[in-house]
Each structure stands twice: as structure tokens, then as C-alpha cells.
CSV table of C-alpha atoms and ligand atoms in Angstrom, one decimal:
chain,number,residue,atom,x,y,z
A,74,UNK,CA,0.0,0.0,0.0
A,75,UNK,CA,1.5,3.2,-1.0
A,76,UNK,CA,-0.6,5.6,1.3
A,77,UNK,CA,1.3,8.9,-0.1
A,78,UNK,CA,-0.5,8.2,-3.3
A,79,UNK,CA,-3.8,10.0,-3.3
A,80,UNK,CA,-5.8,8.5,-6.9
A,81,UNK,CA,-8.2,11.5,-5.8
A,82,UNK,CA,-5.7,13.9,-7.0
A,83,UNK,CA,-5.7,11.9,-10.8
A,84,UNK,CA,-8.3,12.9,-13.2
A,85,UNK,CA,-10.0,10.0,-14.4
A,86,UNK,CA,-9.8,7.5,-16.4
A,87,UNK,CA,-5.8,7.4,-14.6
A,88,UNK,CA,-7.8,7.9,-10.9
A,89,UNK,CA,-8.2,3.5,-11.2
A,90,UNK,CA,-5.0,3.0,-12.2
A,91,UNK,CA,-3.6,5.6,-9.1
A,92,UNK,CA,-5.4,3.4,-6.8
A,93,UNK,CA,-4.3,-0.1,-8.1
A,94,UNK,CA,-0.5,1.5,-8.0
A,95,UNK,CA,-1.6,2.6,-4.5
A,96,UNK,CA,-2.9,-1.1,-3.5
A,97,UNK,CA,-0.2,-2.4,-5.5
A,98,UNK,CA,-2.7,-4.4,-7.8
A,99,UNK,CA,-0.8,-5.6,-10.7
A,100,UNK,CA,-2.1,-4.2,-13.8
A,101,UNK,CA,-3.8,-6.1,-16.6
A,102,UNK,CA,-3.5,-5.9,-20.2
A,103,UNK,CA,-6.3,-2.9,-20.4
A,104,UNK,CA,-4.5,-1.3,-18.1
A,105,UNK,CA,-1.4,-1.5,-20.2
A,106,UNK,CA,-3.5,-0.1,-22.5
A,107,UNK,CA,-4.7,2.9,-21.0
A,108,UNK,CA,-0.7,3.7,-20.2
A,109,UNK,CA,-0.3,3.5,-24.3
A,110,UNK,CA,-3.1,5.4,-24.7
A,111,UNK,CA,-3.6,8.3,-22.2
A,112,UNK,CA,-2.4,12.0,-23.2
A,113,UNK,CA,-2.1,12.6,-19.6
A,114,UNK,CA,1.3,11.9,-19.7
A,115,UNK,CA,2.2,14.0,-16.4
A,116,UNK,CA,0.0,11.8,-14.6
A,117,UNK,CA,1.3,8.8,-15.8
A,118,UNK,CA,5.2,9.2,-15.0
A,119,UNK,CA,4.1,10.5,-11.4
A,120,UNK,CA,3.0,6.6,-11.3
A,121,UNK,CA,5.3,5.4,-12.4
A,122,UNK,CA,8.1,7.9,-10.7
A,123,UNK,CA,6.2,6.6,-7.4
A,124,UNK,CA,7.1,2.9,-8.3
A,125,UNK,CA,10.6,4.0,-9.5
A,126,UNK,CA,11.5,5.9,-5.9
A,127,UNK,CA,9.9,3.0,-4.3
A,128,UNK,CA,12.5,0.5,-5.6
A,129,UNK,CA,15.6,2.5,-6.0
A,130,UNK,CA,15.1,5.8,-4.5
A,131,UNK,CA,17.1,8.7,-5.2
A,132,UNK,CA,19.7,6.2,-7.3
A,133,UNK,CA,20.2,6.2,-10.9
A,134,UNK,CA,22.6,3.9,-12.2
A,135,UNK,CA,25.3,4.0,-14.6
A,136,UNK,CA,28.6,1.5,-15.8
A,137,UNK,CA,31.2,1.6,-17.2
A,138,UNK,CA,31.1,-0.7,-20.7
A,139,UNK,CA,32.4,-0.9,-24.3
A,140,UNK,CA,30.3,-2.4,-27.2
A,141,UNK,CA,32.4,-4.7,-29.8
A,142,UNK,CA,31.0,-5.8,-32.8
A,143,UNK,CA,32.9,-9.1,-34.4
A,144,UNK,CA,31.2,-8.8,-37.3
A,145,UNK,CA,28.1,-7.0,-39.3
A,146,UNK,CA,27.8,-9.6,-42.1
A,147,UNK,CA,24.3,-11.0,-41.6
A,148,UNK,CA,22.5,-13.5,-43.3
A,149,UNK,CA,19.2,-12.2,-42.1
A,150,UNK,CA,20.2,-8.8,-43.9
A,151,UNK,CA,17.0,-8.7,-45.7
A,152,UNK,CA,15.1,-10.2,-43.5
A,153,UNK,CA,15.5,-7.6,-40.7
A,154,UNK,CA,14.2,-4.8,-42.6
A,155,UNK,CA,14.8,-2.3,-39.5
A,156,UNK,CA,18.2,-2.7,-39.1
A,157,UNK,CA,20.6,-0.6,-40.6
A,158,UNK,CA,24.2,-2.6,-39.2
A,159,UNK,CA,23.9,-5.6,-40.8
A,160,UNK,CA,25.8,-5.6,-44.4
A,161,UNK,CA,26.0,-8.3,-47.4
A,162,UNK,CA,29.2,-9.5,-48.7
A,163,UNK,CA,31.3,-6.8,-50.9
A,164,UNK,CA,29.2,-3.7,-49.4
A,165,UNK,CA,31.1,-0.8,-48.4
A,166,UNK,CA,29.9,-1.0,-45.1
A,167,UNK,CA,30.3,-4.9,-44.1
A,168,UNK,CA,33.6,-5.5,-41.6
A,169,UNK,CA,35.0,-8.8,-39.9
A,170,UNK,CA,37.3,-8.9,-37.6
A,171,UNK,CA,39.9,-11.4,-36.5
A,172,UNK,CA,40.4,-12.6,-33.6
A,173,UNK,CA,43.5,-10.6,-32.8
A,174,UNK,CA,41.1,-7.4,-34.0
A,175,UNK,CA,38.6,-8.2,-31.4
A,176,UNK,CA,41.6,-8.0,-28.4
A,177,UNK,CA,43.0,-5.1,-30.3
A,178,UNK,CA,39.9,-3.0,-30.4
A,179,UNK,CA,38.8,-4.6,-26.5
A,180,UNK,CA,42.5,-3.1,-25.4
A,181,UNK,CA,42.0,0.0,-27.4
A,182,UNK,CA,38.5,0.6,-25.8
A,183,UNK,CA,39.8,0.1,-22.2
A,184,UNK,CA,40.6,-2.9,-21.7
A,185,UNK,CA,40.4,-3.9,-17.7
A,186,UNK,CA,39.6,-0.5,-16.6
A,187,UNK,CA,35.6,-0.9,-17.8
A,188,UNK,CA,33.4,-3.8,-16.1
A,189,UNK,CA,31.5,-4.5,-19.8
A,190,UNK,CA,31.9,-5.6,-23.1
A,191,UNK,CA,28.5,-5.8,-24.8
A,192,UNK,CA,29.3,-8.1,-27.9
A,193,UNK,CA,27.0,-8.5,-30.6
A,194,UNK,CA,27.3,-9.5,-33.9
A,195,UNK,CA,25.6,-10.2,-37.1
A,196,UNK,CA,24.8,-14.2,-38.3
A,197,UNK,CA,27.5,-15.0,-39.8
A,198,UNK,CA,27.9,-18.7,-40.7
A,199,UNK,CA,32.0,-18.8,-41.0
A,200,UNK,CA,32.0,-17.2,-37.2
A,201,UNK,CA,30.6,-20.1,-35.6
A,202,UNK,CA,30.4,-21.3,-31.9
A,203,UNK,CA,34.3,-22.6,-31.8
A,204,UNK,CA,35.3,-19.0,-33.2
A,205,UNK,CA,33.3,-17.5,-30.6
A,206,UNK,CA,34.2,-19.8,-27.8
A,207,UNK,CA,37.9,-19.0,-28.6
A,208,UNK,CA,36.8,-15.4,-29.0
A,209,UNK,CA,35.6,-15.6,-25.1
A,210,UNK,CA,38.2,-17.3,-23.9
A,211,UNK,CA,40.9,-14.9,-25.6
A,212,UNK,CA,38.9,-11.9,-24.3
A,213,UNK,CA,39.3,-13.8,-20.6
A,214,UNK,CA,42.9,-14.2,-20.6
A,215,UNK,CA,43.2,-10.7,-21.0
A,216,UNK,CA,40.7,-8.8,-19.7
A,217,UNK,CA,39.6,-11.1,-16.8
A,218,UNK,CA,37.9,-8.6,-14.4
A,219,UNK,CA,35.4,-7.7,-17.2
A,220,UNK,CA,32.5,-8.9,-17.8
A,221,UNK,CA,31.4,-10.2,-20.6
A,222,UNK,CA,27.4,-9.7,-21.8
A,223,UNK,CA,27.0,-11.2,-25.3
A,224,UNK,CA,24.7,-12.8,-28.0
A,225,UNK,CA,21.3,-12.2,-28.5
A,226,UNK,CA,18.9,-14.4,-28.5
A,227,UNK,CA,19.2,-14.6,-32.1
A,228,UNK,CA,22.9,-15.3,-32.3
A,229,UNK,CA,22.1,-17.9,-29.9
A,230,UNK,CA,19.3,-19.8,-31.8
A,231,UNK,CA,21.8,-19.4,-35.1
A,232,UNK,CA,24.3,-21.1,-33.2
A,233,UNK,CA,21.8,-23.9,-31.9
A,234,UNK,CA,21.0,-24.5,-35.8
A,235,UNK,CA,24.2,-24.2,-37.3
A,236,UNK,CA,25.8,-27.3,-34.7
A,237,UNK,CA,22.7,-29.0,-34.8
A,238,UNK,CA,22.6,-28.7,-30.7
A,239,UNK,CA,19.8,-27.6,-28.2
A,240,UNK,CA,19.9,-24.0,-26.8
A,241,UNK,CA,21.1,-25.5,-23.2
A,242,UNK,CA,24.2,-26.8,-25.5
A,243,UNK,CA,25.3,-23.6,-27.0
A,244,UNK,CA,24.7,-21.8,-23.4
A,245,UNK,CA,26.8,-24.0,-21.7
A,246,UNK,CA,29.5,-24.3,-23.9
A,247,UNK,CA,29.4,-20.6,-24.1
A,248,UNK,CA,29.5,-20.1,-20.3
A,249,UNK,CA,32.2,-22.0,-20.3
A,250,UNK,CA,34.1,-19.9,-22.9
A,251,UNK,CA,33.5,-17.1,-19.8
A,252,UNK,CA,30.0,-15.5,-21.1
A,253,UNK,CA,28.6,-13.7,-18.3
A,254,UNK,CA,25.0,-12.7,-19.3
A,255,UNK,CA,22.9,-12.3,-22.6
A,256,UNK,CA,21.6,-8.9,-23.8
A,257,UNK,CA,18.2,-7.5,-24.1
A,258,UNK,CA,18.3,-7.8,-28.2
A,259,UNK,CA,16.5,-9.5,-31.1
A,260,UNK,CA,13.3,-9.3,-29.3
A,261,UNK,CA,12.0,-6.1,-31.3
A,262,UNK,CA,7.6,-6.9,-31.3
A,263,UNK,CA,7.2,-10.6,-30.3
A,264,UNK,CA,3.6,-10.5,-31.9
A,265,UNK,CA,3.7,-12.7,-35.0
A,266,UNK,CA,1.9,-9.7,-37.4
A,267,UNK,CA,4.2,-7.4,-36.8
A,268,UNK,CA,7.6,-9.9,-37.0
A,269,UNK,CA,6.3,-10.8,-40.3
A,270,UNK,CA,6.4,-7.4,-41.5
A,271,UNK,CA,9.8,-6.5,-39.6
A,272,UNK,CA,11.5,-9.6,-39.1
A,273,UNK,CA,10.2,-13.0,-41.0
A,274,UNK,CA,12.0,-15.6,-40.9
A,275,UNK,CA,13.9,-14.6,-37.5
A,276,UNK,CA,13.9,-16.4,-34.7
A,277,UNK,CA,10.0,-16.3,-33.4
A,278,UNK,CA,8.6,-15.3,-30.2
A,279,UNK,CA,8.5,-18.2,-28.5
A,280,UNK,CA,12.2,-19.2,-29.8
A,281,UNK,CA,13.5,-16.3,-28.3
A,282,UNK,CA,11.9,-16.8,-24.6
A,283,UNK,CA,12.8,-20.3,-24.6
A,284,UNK,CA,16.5,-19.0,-25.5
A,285,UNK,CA,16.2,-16.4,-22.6
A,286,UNK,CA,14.1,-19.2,-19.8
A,287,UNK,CA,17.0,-21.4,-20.4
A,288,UNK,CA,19.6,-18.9,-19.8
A,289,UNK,CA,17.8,-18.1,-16.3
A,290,UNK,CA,17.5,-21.8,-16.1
A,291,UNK,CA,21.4,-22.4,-15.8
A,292,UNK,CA,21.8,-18.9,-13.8
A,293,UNK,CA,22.6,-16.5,-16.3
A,294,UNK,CA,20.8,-13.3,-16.2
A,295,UNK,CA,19.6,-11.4,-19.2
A,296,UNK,CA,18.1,-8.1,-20.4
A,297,UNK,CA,14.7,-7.8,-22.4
A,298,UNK,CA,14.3,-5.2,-25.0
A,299,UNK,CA,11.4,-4.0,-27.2
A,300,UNK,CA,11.6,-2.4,-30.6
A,301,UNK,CA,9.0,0.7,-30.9
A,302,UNK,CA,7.9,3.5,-33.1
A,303,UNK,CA,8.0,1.6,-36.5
A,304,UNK,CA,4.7,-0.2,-37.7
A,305,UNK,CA,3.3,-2.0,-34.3
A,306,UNK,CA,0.1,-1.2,-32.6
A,307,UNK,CA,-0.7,-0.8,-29.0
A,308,UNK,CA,-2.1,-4.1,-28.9
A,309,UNK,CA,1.3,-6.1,-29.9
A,310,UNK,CA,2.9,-3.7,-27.6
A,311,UNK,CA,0.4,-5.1,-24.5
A,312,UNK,CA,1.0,-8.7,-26.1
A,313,UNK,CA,5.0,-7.9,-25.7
A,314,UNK,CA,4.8,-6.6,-22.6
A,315,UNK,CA,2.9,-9.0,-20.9
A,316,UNK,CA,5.0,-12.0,-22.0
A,317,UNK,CA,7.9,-10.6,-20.8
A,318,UNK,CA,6.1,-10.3,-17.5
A,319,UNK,CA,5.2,-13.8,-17.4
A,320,UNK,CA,8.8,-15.4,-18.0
A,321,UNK,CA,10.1,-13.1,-15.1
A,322,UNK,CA,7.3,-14.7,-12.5
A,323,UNK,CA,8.7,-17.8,-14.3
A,324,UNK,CA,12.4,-17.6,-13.6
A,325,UNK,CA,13.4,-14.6,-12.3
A,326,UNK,CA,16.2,-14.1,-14.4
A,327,UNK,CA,16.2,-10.8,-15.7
A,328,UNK,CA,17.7,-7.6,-15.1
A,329,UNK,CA,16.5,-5.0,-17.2
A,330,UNK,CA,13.9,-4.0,-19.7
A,331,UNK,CA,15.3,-1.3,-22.2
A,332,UNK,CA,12.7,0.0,-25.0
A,333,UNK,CA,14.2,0.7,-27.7
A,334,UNK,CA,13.4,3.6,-29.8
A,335,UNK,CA,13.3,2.8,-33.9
A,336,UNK,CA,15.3,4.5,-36.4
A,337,UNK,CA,14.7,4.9,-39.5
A,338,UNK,CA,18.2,5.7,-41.9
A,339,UNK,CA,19.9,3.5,-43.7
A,340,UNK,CA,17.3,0.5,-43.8
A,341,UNK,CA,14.8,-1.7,-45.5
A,342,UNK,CA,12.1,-0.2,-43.7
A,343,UNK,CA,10.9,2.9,-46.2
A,344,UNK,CA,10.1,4.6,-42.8
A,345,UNK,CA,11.1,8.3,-41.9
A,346,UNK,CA,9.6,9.2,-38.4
A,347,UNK,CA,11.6,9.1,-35.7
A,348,UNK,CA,9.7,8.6,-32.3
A,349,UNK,CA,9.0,12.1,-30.5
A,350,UNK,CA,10.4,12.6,-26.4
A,351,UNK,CA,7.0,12.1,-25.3
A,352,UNK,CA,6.7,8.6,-27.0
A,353,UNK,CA,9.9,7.9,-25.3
A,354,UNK,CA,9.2,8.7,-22.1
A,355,UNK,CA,5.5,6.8,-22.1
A,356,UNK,CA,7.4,3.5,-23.3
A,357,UNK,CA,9.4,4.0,-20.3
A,358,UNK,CA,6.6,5.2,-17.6
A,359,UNK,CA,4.7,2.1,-19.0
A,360,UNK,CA,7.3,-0.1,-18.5
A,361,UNK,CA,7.9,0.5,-14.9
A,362,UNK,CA,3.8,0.1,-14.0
A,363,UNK,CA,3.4,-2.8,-16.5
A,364,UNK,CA,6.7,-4.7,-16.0
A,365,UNK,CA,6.6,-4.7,-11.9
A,366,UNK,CA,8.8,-7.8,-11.6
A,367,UNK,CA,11.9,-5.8,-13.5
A,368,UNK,CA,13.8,-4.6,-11.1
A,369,UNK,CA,15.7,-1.9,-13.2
A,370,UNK,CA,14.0,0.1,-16.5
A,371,UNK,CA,17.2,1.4,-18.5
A,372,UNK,CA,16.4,4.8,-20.2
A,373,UNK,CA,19.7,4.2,-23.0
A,374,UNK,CA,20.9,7.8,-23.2
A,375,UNK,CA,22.4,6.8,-27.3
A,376,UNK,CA,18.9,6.5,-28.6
A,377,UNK,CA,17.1,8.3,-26.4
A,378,UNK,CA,19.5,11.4,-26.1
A,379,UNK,CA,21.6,12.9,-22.4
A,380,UNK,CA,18.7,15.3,-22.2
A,381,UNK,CA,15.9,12.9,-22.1
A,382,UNK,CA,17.9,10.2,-20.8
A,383,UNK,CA,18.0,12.8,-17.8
A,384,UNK,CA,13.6,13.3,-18.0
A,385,UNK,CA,13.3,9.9,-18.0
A,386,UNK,CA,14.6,9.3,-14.3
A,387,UNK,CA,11.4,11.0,-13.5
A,388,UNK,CA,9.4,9.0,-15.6
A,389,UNK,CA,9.9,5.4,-14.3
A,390,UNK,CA,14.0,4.7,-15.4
A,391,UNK,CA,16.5,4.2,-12.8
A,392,UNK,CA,19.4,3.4,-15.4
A,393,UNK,CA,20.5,5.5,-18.2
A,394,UNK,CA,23.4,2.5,-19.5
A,395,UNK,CA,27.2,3.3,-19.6
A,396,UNK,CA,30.4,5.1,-21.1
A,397,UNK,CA,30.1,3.3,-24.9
A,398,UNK,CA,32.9,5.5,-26.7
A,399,UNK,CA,32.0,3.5,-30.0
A,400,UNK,CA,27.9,2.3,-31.1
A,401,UNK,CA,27.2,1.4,-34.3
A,402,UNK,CA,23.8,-0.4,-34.2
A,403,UNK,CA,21.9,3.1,-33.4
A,404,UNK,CA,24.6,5.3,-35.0
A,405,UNK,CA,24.3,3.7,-39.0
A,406,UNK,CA,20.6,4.0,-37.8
A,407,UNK,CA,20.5,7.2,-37.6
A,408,UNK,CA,21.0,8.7,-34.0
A,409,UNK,CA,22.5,12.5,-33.8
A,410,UNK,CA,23.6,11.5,-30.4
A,411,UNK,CA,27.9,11.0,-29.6
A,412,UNK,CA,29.1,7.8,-29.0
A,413,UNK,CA,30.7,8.3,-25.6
A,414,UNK,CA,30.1,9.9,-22.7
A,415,UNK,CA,33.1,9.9,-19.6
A,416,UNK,CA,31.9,8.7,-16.7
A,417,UNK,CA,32.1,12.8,-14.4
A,418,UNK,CA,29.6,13.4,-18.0
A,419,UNK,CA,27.4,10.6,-17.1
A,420,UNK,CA,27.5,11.6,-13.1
A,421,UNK,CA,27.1,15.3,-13.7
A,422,UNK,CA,23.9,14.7,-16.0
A,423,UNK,CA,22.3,12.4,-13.3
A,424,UNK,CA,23.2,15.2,-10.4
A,425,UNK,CA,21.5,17.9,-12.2
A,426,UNK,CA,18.6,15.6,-12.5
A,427,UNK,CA,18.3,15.2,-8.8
A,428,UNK,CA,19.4,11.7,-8.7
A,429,UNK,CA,22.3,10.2,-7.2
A,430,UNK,CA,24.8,8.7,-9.7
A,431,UNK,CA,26.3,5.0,-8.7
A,432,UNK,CA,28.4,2.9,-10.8
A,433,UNK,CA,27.1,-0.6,-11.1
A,434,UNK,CA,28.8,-3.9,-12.9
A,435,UNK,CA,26.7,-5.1,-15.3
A,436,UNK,CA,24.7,-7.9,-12.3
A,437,UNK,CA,24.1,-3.8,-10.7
A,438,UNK,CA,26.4,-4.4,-7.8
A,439,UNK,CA,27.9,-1.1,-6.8
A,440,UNK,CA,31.2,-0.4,-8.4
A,441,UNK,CA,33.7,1.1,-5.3
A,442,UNK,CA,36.6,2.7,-6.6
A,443,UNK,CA,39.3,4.8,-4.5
A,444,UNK,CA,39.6,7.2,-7.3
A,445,UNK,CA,37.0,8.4,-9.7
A,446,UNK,CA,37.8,6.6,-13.4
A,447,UNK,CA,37.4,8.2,-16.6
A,448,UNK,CA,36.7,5.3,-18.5
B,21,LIG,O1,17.8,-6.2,-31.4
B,21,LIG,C1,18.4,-2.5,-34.7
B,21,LIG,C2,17.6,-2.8,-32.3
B,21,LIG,C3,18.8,-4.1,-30.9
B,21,LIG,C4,17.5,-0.6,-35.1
B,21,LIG,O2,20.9,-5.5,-23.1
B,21,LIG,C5,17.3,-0.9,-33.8
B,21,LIG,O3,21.8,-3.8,-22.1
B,21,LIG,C6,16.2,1.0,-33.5
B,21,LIG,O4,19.5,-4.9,-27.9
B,21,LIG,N1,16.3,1.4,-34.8
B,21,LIG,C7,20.2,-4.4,-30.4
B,21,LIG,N2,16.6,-0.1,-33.0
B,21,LIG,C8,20.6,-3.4,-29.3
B,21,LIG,C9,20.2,-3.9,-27.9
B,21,LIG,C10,20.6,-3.3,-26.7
B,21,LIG,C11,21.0,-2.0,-26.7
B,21,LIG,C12,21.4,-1.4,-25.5
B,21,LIG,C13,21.5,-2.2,-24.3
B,21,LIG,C14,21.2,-3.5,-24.4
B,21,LIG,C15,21.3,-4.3,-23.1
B,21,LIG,C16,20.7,-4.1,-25.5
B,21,LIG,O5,18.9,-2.8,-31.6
B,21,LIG,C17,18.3,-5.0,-31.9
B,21,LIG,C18,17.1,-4.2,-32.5
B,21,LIG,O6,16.0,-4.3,-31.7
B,21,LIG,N3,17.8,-2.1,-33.6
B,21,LIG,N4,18.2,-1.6,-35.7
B,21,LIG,C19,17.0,0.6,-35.6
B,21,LIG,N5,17.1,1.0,-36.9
């Protein structure tokens, strides 16, 4: 019961949702709805900022990570008609790297003194498990304090095919090799119109929970993401939402729930909107009412922007991601934003915002360091 909430001071139709967030009702599928749907968006993030303070307080987190990206060759190129990083052999724009690359670039971006690599790569049928296995275990040898979140779903289900093993095969071996979580990706709208549209052929819904449940199942945490803004409806938005919601009373297992905002250069989609700051912050607001077994809504200041990034710890968010230095996946997509930010940049924009700035690994336990790092 959160008694400081008064649903009398919410104009209705948000006055029944104030008093289930007061009760702390879970809320259903119309309720997700009305979050979608409502043009009181004021209201809304006051919910959800309720929920947000409730949980985490006055703390917004932040870490310290670098993103490497093996490879953009793809096979599902055409297929994934929103995404503007995978490439074809022979276009300008495709890269592989070596192994040796890969430690190059992870020693150039930092090496030991970040607590993340986020690795993700296109499907690429040459680079398969043993590479990447080898690729983990090199990374380990020399940057063992770092942790190393990798593989989407999607990259994982390639994998399974390719070898002709089961999801808990790759996973293991993979853990093994010194992966220490998967990321949120490859999730985009699990509803089967839309994917058909965006995505056929991909990995389907249900491939990519069971990838994700049996990553929880053998103690790995994940992420779970949600592509917006492109050709989706409310309704497969509520569908999306709500299955999430489901595995996590299932297993437990994940961390965070990131909305992702689409963009629309460079692709197949023959869209040109981007989504507006009040569409952002609504995805995020609704997140933190709808998801209430997520302990952490990540508002990822790349796509998003340091301005609203900084809006959205009002509005339900209580991470706004880490350092970066290079992106690619948002940037040959389109986003205006830089590609790094140091971490006194990162603390200073959570300050001003009235939240208290704490470093986190990638699991969110608190980072202590004796002096402040600039990675
Ligand atoms: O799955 C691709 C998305 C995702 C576009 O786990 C696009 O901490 C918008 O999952 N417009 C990969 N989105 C990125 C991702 C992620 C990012 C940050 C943190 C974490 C985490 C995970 O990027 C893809 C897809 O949904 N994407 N193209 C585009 N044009």
C-alpha cells in the first residue's frame, strides 16, 4: 500500500489505475493499454516515478562498458528490414574482424579499466560457436575482471542450428568460454503480425523466450528489449509486454527492460519518423507500471539522447546505461547522439537531474573505486 499516493488527485480515467498502483494491484492488459493510450502523460510518470522511488530511491545507475562488434555480415540482412548494421558480402559497409582485431579494439577501448563488453554481432555462418568460444576465452585471458554480456537471442538460436545442438548446449558451452550474461536484443515486437512485417523468418517469439528461460534456467541473467515506433500497434505492444512479464514470474532471471526507440536511416524499412520525447518517455513510464517484476527500466541515453535520458529518471527509469565510446547499431541508424560519454559526464547529468549517480557492474552491484575513473 503506498498511502502517499492520493488516486483522488488523478483525473479519471488514470484515478483507477492511481489506486491499483496505491494497492499495488498488478495491472492487466487494459491497463497497459490505458498507459499506451492516455495524453495525460504528467500523470502517468508520477506513477510510475512513485514505483521508480519506491524500488531505487534517489539512485540512478550508470557502468562503465564498451560495445564490440565481431562482425556485421548477416544473413538475415534482408530479412530484418529495421536494421541498418547488418551488411551483405562486398558492401562498403560490411567488416569482420579477426580474432587478434577483437583484443585489439577490446585493449583500445579500455581494456580492464571498464566492467563490460556488450558483444554482438551479425549471423554469420564462418564465425561459428568454436570462433566464438575462442573469442571468449581470448577476451578472458586478458581482460579477466570484465564482464562479458553477449549474444542475443538470435545469435544464440543461429548457433543452436548451425551445430545442430539444443539451446542449453550452446549456453553451456558458451559459459564455459567465460560468457557472463545475454543482452536484451532480437526481441524487437514478439507478436507474429508485426515480425512478419519487420522480421520474417527470424527467430519467433516463442524461440527467443525459450532461449532467454534457459539462460535463467542455468543462472545467467539477461536483459529484455522492445523495438517501438515503427509499424506496431498498441495491442502487440500489450502482447510484448505481458510476455515478458510472465517469464520473469517464471524464472526470475532478468535484469533490465530497455525500450528501444526505432530508427529509421539506412534500412529496408521505407520509414522516416523518428519517435518524438514524449513517445519515449511513455514507453518507459509504461514499462515500470506494467513490468513490476523488472527490477531496473534502463532509459539508453544513445537513442534516447543525455537530455531525455536525464527526464526519463522521473518518468519510471532508474538506469541510463554506460560510457560506450563506440555504437554502431543506433549510429548507422541514424541517432544524432555522440558515441561516448566519460563517466564525471554521465555523473554530472544524473546530479543535475536530482538523482544520485552510482556505478554498477553489469549484475548492478555497486562499483567502489578509491579514485574516480574516466573510463
Ligand atoms: O535487437 C536494430 C535494435 C537491438 C534498429 O541489453 C534498432 O543492455 C532502432 O538490444 N532502430 C540491439 N533499434 C541493441 C540492444 C541493446 C541496446 C542497449 C543495451 C542493451 C542491453 C541491448 O537494436 C536489436 C534491435 O531491436 N535495432 N536496428 C533501428 N534501426
Amino acid at each position: 500500500m503506498r498511502s502517499a499516493l492520493d488516486p483522488s488527485h488523478f483525473p479519471s480515467p488514470l484515478r483507477d489505475l492511481a489506486a491499483k498502483v496505491r494497492d499495488g494491484v498488478r495491472l492487466d492488459a487494459a491497463d497497459a493499454t490505458l498507459c499506451f493510450e492516455t495524453p495525460d502523460l504528467l500523470h502517468l510518470g508520477q506513477l510510475a516515478n512513485v514505483v521508480r522511488r519506491e524500488r531505487h530511491g534517489n539512485i540512478a545507475y550508470f557502468n562503465l562498458n564498451r560495445h564490440i562488434n565481431p562482425t556485421n555480415l548477416c544473413v538475415y540482412t534482408y530479412n530484418c528490414k529495421f536494421c541498418s548494421f547488418a551488411a551483405l558480402p562486398g558492401e562498403a559497409h560490411a567488416w569482420k574482424m579477426s580474432h587478434e582485431e577483437v583484443y585489439e579494439h577490446a585493449a583500445q577501448q579500455g581494456g580492464n579499466a571498464v566492467t563490460e563488453f556488450h558483444i554482438v554481432s551479425g549471423l554469420h555462418a564462418e564465425l561459428d560457436l568454436p570462433w566464438y568460444e575462442e573469442m571468449l576465452r581470448g577476451l578472458k585471458q586478458r581482460f579477466p575482471d570484465v564482464h562479458l554480456k553477449a549474444f542475443t537471442a538470435i545469435e544464440i538460436g543461429f548457433f543452436a542450428k548451425l551445430h545442430k545442438l539444443s539451446i542449453e548446449e550452446v549456453l553451456v558451452r558458451l559459459r564455459e568460454a567465460g560468457l557472463g550474461s545475454l543482452p536484451g536484443g532480437g526481441a524487437e515486437i514478439f507478436h507474429e503480425e508485426v515480425r512478419q512485417i519487420i522480421c520474417d523468418g527470424k527467430l519467433d517469439a516463442n524461440e527467443w523466450i525459450e532461449v532467454h528461460r534457459q539462460a535463467h534456467q542455468l543462472g545467467l541473467k539477461s536483459n529484455a528489449t522492445m523495438l517501438y515506433g515503427h509499424v506496431e500497434g498498441i495491442e502487440h505492444k500489450v502482447d510484448h509486454l505481458m510476455r515478458l512479464r510472465t517469464l520473469q514470474d517464471d524464472t526470475g532471471g532478468f535484469n533490465t527492460f530497455i525500450p528501444l526507440a526505432y530508427h529509421p536511416e539506412n534500412n529496408y524499412m521505407g520509414l522516416k519518423y523518428h519517435t518524438t520525447g514524449t513517445e519515449d518517455l511513455r514507453h518507459l513510464a509504461t514499462a515500470r507500471l506494467v513490468l513490476d517484476n523488472f527490477p531496473h527500466i534502463k532509459a539508453y541515453w544513445i537513442m534516447i539522447t543525455p537530455k531525455l535520458a536525464q527526464v526519463s529518471l522521473s518518468f519510471g527509469a532508474n538506469d541510463i546505461d554506460g560510457t560506450v565510446v563506440e555504437e554502431t547499431i543506433y549510429h548507422m541508424a541514424g541517432a544524432s547522439t555522440e558515441q561516448k560519454m566519460s563517466r564525471s559526464e554521465l555523473e554530472r547529468i544524473v546530479r543535475e537531474a536530482g538523482f544520485e549517480p552510482v556505478e554498477r557492474d553489469t549484475l548492478y552491484n555497486r562499483v567502489e573505486r578509491p579514485v574516480a575513473a574516466s573510463a
